[in-house]
Amino acid sequence: MDIRVELNANPGVKPQDASKLGFGKIFTDHMFMMEYDRENGWHDARIVPYGNICVSPASTVLHYGAEIFEGMKAYRRPDGEIQLFRPLDNFDRMNQSADRLCLPQIDPDFCLKALKKLIDIDRDWVPSAEGASLYIRPFLFGNDPFLGVHTVNNAVFVIILSPSGSYYKEGVNPVRIMIETEDVRAVRGGTGYAKCGGNYAASMRAGEKAEKKGFAQVLWLDGVERKYVEEVGSMNVMFKINGVVVTPKLTGSVLPGITRRSCIALLKEWGVPVEERLVSVEELAEAVKTGALEEAFGCGTAAVISPIGELSVDDVPYVVNGGNIGEVTQKLYDELTGIQWGKKADPFGWTEAI
Ligand SMILES: *Cc1c(COP(=O)(O)O)cnc(C)c1O
């Protein structure tokens, strides 16, 4: 499929001060779009000026939440070139999400080609300040213009780009986390492993509650027994207990993070034992008491690695590593950000130049 290009005749002003970028507030001059219908498959692939999209008021996405997305970044290397980090993993995961929500499959190689072309056109928007990046948001939604509840015949795939500032404006500081004991994010058999908007809609209430109490994120428990830890906010979570890095296994309600996968690969490379298994709150509380819990952190594309300094269970605080970032946490942060921004060698072949 060819990609038609319509250049933006009124390009925007690129922000000069990276410290004011924030996250997901500014968009580049162009976006990629294509449409799907059952007869024609994906068609009309195009790069067009960034702008509003028109949907029917009856569109499936507005009523039944038929939407999935991805989150990845383009990084400015020290030599000025731009690179992506494991981009095909994102498009492959989008297909897993699409499968769960009965949305059409995409061709990962074609989408990567489209993404590279889009970034190439908007390459001057990729920031070069420390920790800044071009955030990439591919999304796909059902767009049938009628209200019947059915699997979709029409869908839209879009990629938008947003230059974003460093996640850590004041350095990588450990955060306080609230264990959520009422709401659940996902259940086995549900959509937890899919990156879909609906999961986020359902997680807002707990997030707001945590924020009001002064916590940075929610630690989600499993939806059945409310006993096992699953994720922290929209990140995967890892704990170092007696020298072993333990992370919740992918039971179907946990999102299979690419940062999680990369951390596991690095830890194994370094000879640090890793276990993917169920981790209960009880085990963590006990490990804090005995001093066995050495480190805790969240991991995901946005923050890369986010150290956890305190876990709060029903208003009882459990402090991790004296509230400081742990050694392995710091090493993972340095190594991953080093590879992503092209400051360190990439022995795994994770990066892809544009
Ligand atoms: C995107 C996401 C993650 C992290 O995945 P990465 O591929 O590492 O960015 C973790 N949990 C949830 C719920 C997510 O949506």
Short mmCIF file of C-alpha atoms and ligand atoms in Angstrom, two decimals:
data_model
loop_
_atom_site.label_atom_id
_atom_site.label_comp_id
_atom_site.label_asym_id
_atom_site.label_seq_id
_atom_site.Cartn_x
_atom_site.Cartn_y
_atom_site.Cartn_z
CA MET A 1 0.00 0.00 0.00
CA ASP A 2 1.29 3.45 -0.92
CA ILE A 3 1.31 6.26 1.59
CA ARG A 4 -0.01 9.53 0.22
CA VAL A 5 1.60 12.63 1.71
CA GLU A 6 -0.10 16.00 2.10
CA LEU A 7 2.32 18.44 3.69
CA ASN A 8 1.16 20.98 6.23
CA ALA A 9 1.14 24.43 4.61
CA ASN A 10 1.02 26.12 8.03
CA PRO A 11 3.67 24.37 10.12
CA GLY A 12 3.59 25.09 13.85
CA VAL A 13 6.30 26.77 15.87
CA LYS A 14 8.60 24.21 17.44
CA PRO A 15 9.01 24.72 21.18
CA GLN A 16 12.48 25.95 22.09
CA ASP A 17 12.37 25.38 25.83
CA ALA A 18 12.23 21.62 26.51
CA SER A 19 11.51 22.21 30.20
CA LYS A 20 8.06 23.52 29.25
CA LEU A 21 7.08 20.60 27.02
CA GLY A 22 5.27 18.52 29.64
CA PHE A 23 3.67 15.33 28.36
CA GLY A 24 1.27 14.91 25.45
CA LYS A 25 0.24 18.55 25.15
CA ILE A 26 1.96 19.65 21.95
CA PHE A 27 1.65 17.84 18.63
CA THR A 28 3.76 17.84 15.49
CA ASP A 29 2.68 19.13 12.08
CA HIS A 30 1.54 15.78 10.68
CA MET A 31 -0.28 12.56 11.54
CA PHE A 32 -0.67 9.19 9.86
CA MET A 33 -4.12 7.77 9.16
CA MET A 34 -5.74 4.87 7.35
CA GLU A 35 -9.21 3.34 7.29
CA TYR A 36 -10.50 -0.20 7.38
CA ASP A 37 -13.65 -1.84 6.16
CA ARG A 38 -14.44 -5.49 5.68
CA GLU A 39 -14.58 -5.39 1.88
CA ASN A 40 -11.40 -3.39 1.28
CA GLY A 41 -9.27 -4.09 4.34
CA TRP A 42 -6.94 -1.23 5.32
CA HIS A 43 -6.82 1.50 2.71
CA ASP A 44 -6.24 5.20 2.05
CA ALA A 45 -2.97 5.32 4.02
CA ARG A 46 -1.90 8.92 4.27
CA ILE A 47 0.22 11.43 6.11
CA VAL A 48 -1.77 14.63 6.50
CA PRO A 49 -1.63 17.84 8.55
CA TYR A 50 -2.37 17.21 12.23
CA GLY A 51 -5.98 18.13 12.92
CA ASN A 52 -9.37 17.08 14.23
CA ILE A 53 -10.92 13.88 12.96
CA CYS A 54 -14.56 13.61 12.06
CA VAL A 55 -16.63 10.67 13.37
CA SER A 56 -20.34 9.95 13.36
CA PRO A 57 -22.13 10.67 16.66
CA ALA A 58 -23.17 7.00 16.48
CA SER A 59 -19.56 5.78 16.10
CA THR A 60 -18.81 2.51 17.91
CA VAL A 61 -15.89 4.01 19.78
CA LEU A 62 -18.06 6.69 21.42
CA HIS A 63 -20.63 4.24 22.75
CA TYR A 64 -18.88 0.93 23.36
CA GLY A 65 -15.29 1.96 23.90
CA ALA A 66 -13.84 -0.02 20.99
CA GLU A 67 -10.39 1.54 21.23
CA ILE A 68 -6.82 0.33 21.66
CA PHE A 69 -3.56 2.22 21.67
CA GLU A 70 0.21 2.02 21.98
CA GLY A 71 2.84 4.22 23.56
CA MET A 72 6.42 4.44 22.36
CA LYS A 73 9.13 7.05 21.90
CA ALA A 74 11.61 8.32 19.34
CA TYR A 75 14.91 9.33 20.90
CA ARG A 76 17.52 11.85 19.73
CA ARG A 77 20.96 10.26 19.85
CA PRO A 78 24.11 12.23 20.72
CA ASP A 79 25.10 12.15 17.01
CA GLY A 80 21.83 13.89 16.12
CA GLU A 81 20.22 10.82 14.56
CA ILE A 82 16.82 9.55 15.70
CA GLN A 83 16.01 6.04 16.86
CA LEU A 84 13.13 3.89 18.05
CA PHE A 85 13.17 1.25 20.78
CA ARG A 86 11.68 -2.19 19.94
CA PRO A 87 8.95 -0.64 17.76
CA LEU A 88 7.75 -3.92 16.26
CA ASP A 89 7.00 -5.18 19.77
CA ASN A 90 4.49 -2.32 20.09
CA PHE A 91 2.75 -3.10 16.80
CA ASP A 92 2.70 -6.83 17.64
CA ARG A 93 1.13 -6.01 20.99
CA MET A 94 -1.42 -3.82 19.23
CA ASN A 95 -2.51 -6.91 17.31
CA GLN A 96 -2.94 -8.83 20.58
CA SER A 97 -5.07 -5.97 21.89
CA ALA A 98 -7.03 -5.85 18.60
CA ASP A 99 -7.71 -9.57 18.86
CA ARG A 100 -9.18 -9.16 22.34
CA LEU A 101 -11.46 -6.29 21.29
CA CYS A 102 -12.48 -7.77 17.91
CA LEU A 103 -10.79 -4.93 16.05
CA PRO A 104 -8.99 -5.57 12.75
CA GLN A 105 -5.36 -6.69 12.69
CA ILE A 106 -2.69 -4.35 11.37
CA ASP A 107 0.47 -5.22 9.41
CA PRO A 108 3.29 -4.41 11.87
CA ASP A 109 5.90 -3.98 9.13
CA PHE A 110 3.71 -1.58 7.20
CA CYS A 111 2.87 0.41 10.33
CA LEU A 112 6.56 0.69 11.19
CA LYS A 113 7.27 1.93 7.67
CA ALA A 114 4.48 4.50 8.04
CA LEU A 115 5.76 5.57 11.45
CA LYS A 116 9.30 6.05 10.15
CA LYS A 117 8.05 8.09 7.22
CA LEU A 118 5.93 10.26 9.55
CA ILE A 119 8.81 10.87 11.97
CA ASP A 120 11.15 11.59 9.07
CA ILE A 121 8.78 14.35 7.88
CA ASP A 122 8.48 15.78 11.39
CA ARG A 123 12.06 15.01 12.43
CA ASP A 124 12.83 18.57 13.51
CA TRP A 125 10.21 18.11 16.25
CA VAL A 126 12.25 15.41 18.01
CA PRO A 127 13.69 17.22 21.04
CA SER A 128 17.35 16.92 21.95
CA ALA A 129 17.23 18.12 25.58
CA GLU A 130 18.27 15.66 28.28
CA GLY A 131 15.51 13.11 28.95
CA ALA A 132 13.16 14.61 26.36
CA SER A 133 11.75 12.51 23.52
CA LEU A 134 9.10 12.37 20.84
CA TYR A 135 6.19 10.45 22.33
CA ILE A 136 4.41 8.31 19.72
CA ARG A 137 0.76 7.42 20.11
CA PRO A 138 -0.67 4.91 17.61
CA PHE A 139 -4.36 4.17 18.20
CA LEU A 140 -7.10 2.20 16.52
CA PHE A 141 -10.85 2.43 17.00
CA GLY A 142 -14.10 0.93 15.77
CA ASN A 143 -16.03 3.44 13.68
CA ASP A 144 -19.31 1.95 12.48
CA PRO A 145 -21.96 4.69 12.24
CA PHE A 146 -24.76 2.78 14.02
CA LEU A 147 -25.68 1.78 17.55
CA GLY A 148 -26.14 -1.98 17.26
CA VAL A 149 -23.77 -3.94 19.49
CA HIS A 150 -21.70 -5.98 17.08
CA THR A 151 -18.11 -6.51 16.03
CA VAL A 152 -16.96 -3.63 13.88
CA ASN A 153 -16.90 -3.43 10.08
CA ASN A 154 -15.17 -0.07 9.99
CA ALA A 155 -12.10 1.06 11.85
CA VAL A 156 -9.56 3.88 11.84
CA PHE A 157 -5.85 3.70 12.65
CA VAL A 158 -3.97 6.89 13.51
CA ILE A 159 -0.48 7.81 14.70
CA ILE A 160 0.10 11.16 16.37
CA LEU A 161 3.41 12.50 17.70
CA SER A 162 4.03 14.66 20.75
CA PRO A 163 7.39 16.14 21.76
CA SER A 164 7.55 15.53 25.50
CA GLY A 165 9.85 16.64 28.28
CA SER A 166 11.78 14.50 30.71
CA TYR A 167 9.56 12.48 33.05
CA TYR A 168 11.94 13.42 35.84
CA LYS A 169 12.25 17.15 36.17
CA GLU A 170 13.79 16.91 39.63
CA GLY A 171 15.83 13.75 39.23
CA VAL A 172 14.79 10.12 39.64
CA ASN A 173 13.15 10.25 43.06
CA PRO A 174 11.31 7.37 44.74
CA VAL A 175 7.54 7.77 44.95
CA ARG A 176 4.88 6.79 47.48
CA ILE A 177 2.37 4.22 46.29
CA MET A 178 -1.09 3.40 47.63
CA ILE A 179 -2.30 -0.17 47.48
CA GLU A 180 -5.86 -0.05 46.12
CA THR A 181 -8.15 -2.40 48.00
CA GLU A 182 -11.56 -1.44 46.54
CA ASP A 183 -11.41 -0.90 42.78
CA VAL A 184 -9.69 -3.40 40.51
CA ARG A 185 -8.07 -2.60 37.17
CA ALA A 186 -8.58 -5.92 35.46
CA VAL A 187 -9.65 -9.51 35.97
CA ARG A 188 -8.49 -12.72 34.37
CA GLY A 189 -10.56 -13.24 31.24
CA GLY A 190 -11.07 -9.49 30.94
CA THR A 191 -9.03 -6.95 29.01
CA GLY A 192 -6.11 -6.44 31.40
CA TYR A 193 -3.49 -7.68 28.94
CA ALA A 194 -4.86 -5.45 26.17
CA LYS A 195 -3.79 -1.81 25.94
CA CYS A 196 -7.29 -0.42 25.62
CA GLY A 197 -8.79 2.91 26.61
CA GLY A 198 -11.48 1.21 28.67
CA ASN A 199 -8.94 -0.09 31.18
CA TYR A 200 -7.82 3.48 31.76
CA ALA A 201 -11.36 4.84 32.10
CA ALA A 202 -12.01 2.32 34.86
CA SER A 203 -8.77 3.14 36.67
CA MET A 204 -9.31 6.89 37.05
CA ARG A 205 -11.33 6.75 40.27
CA ALA A 206 -8.63 4.95 42.23
CA GLY A 207 -5.97 7.19 40.71
CA GLU A 208 -7.85 10.27 41.85
CA LYS A 209 -8.30 8.87 45.35
CA ALA A 210 -4.57 8.12 45.61
CA GLU A 211 -3.68 11.59 44.37
CA LYS A 212 -5.96 13.22 46.96
CA LYS A 213 -4.18 11.28 49.68
CA GLY A 214 -0.81 12.46 48.36
CA PHE A 215 0.32 9.29 46.60
CA ALA A 216 1.90 9.20 43.17
CA GLN A 217 0.33 5.97 41.92
CA VAL A 218 -1.99 3.10 42.72
CA LEU A 219 -0.73 -0.43 43.22
CA TRP A 220 -3.34 -2.71 41.70
CA LEU A 221 -4.28 -6.05 43.18
CA ASP A 222 -5.72 -9.06 41.36
CA GLY A 223 -9.46 -8.83 40.82
CA VAL A 224 -10.36 -12.22 42.25
CA GLU A 225 -8.65 -12.59 45.62
CA ARG A 226 -7.42 -9.00 46.00
CA LYS A 227 -4.30 -10.51 47.38
CA TYR A 228 -1.69 -10.51 44.63
CA VAL A 229 0.05 -7.45 43.27
CA GLU A 230 -0.40 -6.82 39.53
CA GLU A 231 0.73 -3.38 38.35
CA VAL A 232 1.54 0.09 39.59
CA GLY A 233 -0.47 2.84 37.88
CA SER A 234 0.15 2.17 34.20
CA MET A 235 3.46 0.48 34.78
CA ASN A 236 4.59 -3.05 35.49
CA VAL A 237 6.12 -3.58 38.89
CA MET A 238 9.22 -5.36 40.20
CA PHE A 239 10.55 -6.13 43.67
CA LYS A 240 14.00 -7.22 44.74
CA ILE A 241 13.57 -9.67 47.58
CA ASN A 242 16.69 -11.30 49.06
CA GLY A 243 18.66 -10.69 45.89
CA VAL A 244 15.98 -12.07 43.56
CA VAL A 245 13.98 -9.75 41.32
CA VAL A 246 10.36 -10.84 41.49
CA THR A 247 7.69 -9.56 39.11
CA PRO A 248 4.03 -10.54 38.77
CA LYS A 249 3.61 -13.19 36.08
CA LEU A 250 1.47 -12.48 33.04
CA THR A 251 -1.78 -14.07 34.15
CA GLY A 252 -3.97 -12.26 31.62
CA SER A 253 -4.81 -9.29 33.82
CA VAL A 254 -1.29 -7.82 33.62
CA LEU A 255 -0.16 -5.77 30.62
CA PRO A 256 2.86 -7.40 28.92
CA GLY A 257 5.16 -4.37 29.07
CA ILE A 258 8.07 -3.97 26.70
CA THR A 259 10.06 -2.22 29.43
CA ARG A 260 9.28 -5.19 31.71
CA ARG A 261 10.54 -7.58 29.03
CA SER A 262 13.68 -5.47 28.54
CA CYS A 263 14.39 -5.33 32.31
CA ILE A 264 14.08 -9.11 32.56
CA ALA A 265 16.51 -9.54 29.64
CA LEU A 266 19.05 -7.14 31.19
CA LEU A 267 18.79 -8.71 34.66
CA LYS A 268 19.34 -12.19 33.21
CA GLU A 269 22.32 -10.86 31.23
CA TRP A 270 23.78 -9.51 34.49
CA GLY A 271 23.22 -12.81 36.28
CA VAL A 272 20.56 -11.39 38.61
CA PRO A 273 17.95 -14.10 39.29
CA VAL A 274 14.44 -13.16 38.10
CA GLU A 275 11.18 -14.84 39.03
CA GLU A 276 7.87 -14.25 37.24
CA ARG A 277 5.29 -15.43 39.73
CA LEU A 278 2.42 -14.36 41.97
CA VAL A 279 3.48 -11.84 44.65
CA SER A 280 1.10 -11.22 47.53
CA VAL A 281 0.78 -8.02 49.58
CA GLU A 282 1.29 -10.22 52.63
CA GLU A 283 4.64 -11.42 51.28
CA LEU A 284 5.72 -7.83 50.61
CA ALA A 285 4.64 -6.60 54.06
CA GLU A 286 6.53 -9.46 55.67
CA ALA A 287 9.58 -8.77 53.50
CA VAL A 288 9.56 -5.12 54.60
CA LYS A 289 9.46 -6.20 58.26
CA THR A 290 12.36 -8.64 57.91
CA GLY A 291 14.36 -6.33 55.67
CA ALA A 292 14.22 -8.82 52.78
CA LEU A 293 12.54 -6.29 50.48
CA GLU A 294 15.58 -4.49 49.12
CA GLU A 295 14.13 -2.56 46.19
CA ALA A 296 10.85 -1.87 44.40
CA PHE A 297 10.15 -0.05 41.16
CA GLY A 298 7.66 0.43 38.38
CA CYS A 299 8.68 0.16 34.72
CA GLY A 300 7.08 1.46 31.53
CA THR A 301 7.85 3.54 28.45
CA ALA A 302 6.89 6.91 29.96
CA ALA A 303 8.95 6.82 33.17
CA VAL A 304 11.35 4.03 32.07
CA ILE A 305 12.02 3.08 35.71
CA SER A 306 10.21 4.63 38.67
CA PRO A 307 11.63 3.71 42.08
CA ILE A 308 9.13 3.08 44.86
CA GLY A 309 10.05 4.49 48.26
CA GLU A 310 6.92 3.58 50.17
CA LEU A 311 3.97 1.22 49.90
CA SER A 312 0.89 2.15 51.86
CA VAL A 313 -1.56 -0.62 52.81
CA ASP A 314 -4.78 0.66 54.41
CA ASP A 315 -2.91 3.76 55.59
CA VAL A 316 -0.06 1.74 57.08
CA PRO A 317 3.23 2.83 55.45
CA TYR A 318 5.85 0.28 54.46
CA VAL A 319 9.11 2.03 53.63
CA VAL A 320 11.35 0.43 51.01
CA ASN A 321 15.14 0.80 51.18
CA GLY A 322 14.91 3.79 53.53
CA GLY A 323 12.96 5.62 50.81
CA ASN A 324 15.99 5.63 48.52
CA ILE A 325 16.54 4.34 44.99
CA GLY A 326 18.09 0.85 45.02
CA GLU A 327 21.27 -0.23 43.29
CA VAL A 328 19.70 -2.56 40.71
CA THR A 329 16.90 -0.04 40.07
CA GLN A 330 19.50 2.66 39.30
CA LYS A 331 21.52 0.29 37.12
CA LEU A 332 18.44 -0.66 35.08
CA TYR A 333 17.52 3.00 34.68
CA ASP A 334 21.04 3.92 33.51
CA GLU A 335 21.33 0.99 31.12
CA LEU A 336 17.88 1.32 29.54
CA THR A 337 17.99 5.09 29.12
CA GLY A 338 21.58 4.72 27.83
CA ILE A 339 20.48 2.29 25.11
CA GLN A 340 17.29 4.21 24.27
CA TRP A 341 19.02 7.57 23.82
CA GLY A 342 21.93 5.95 21.98
CA LYS A 343 24.52 6.74 24.66
CA LYS A 344 25.31 3.09 25.31
CA ALA A 345 25.92 0.11 23.03
CA ASP A 346 22.85 -1.94 22.15
CA PRO A 347 23.96 -5.58 22.20
CA PHE A 348 20.35 -6.80 21.96
CA GLY A 349 19.49 -5.06 18.68
CA TRP A 350 16.58 -3.28 20.34
CA THR A 351 17.06 0.08 18.65
CA GLU A 352 16.15 1.02 15.12
CA ALA A 353 17.44 4.16 13.40
CA ILE A 354 15.12 6.33 11.33
C1 LIG B 1 1.60 0.56 28.56
C2 LIG B 1 1.41 -0.07 29.89
C3 LIG B 1 2.47 -0.63 30.63
C4 LIG B 1 3.92 -0.51 30.21
O1 LIG B 1 4.21 -1.07 28.98
P1 LIG B 1 5.51 -0.61 28.19
O2 LIG B 1 5.44 -1.40 26.93
O3 LIG B 1 6.67 -0.98 29.02
O4 LIG B 1 5.40 0.85 27.98
C5 LIG B 1 2.17 -1.26 31.81
N1 LIG B 1 0.91 -1.33 32.27
C6 LIG B 1 -0.12 -0.79 31.61
C7 LIG B 1 -1.48 -0.91 32.17
C8 LIG B 1 0.08 -0.14 30.39
O5 LIG B 1 -0.96 0.39 29.74
#
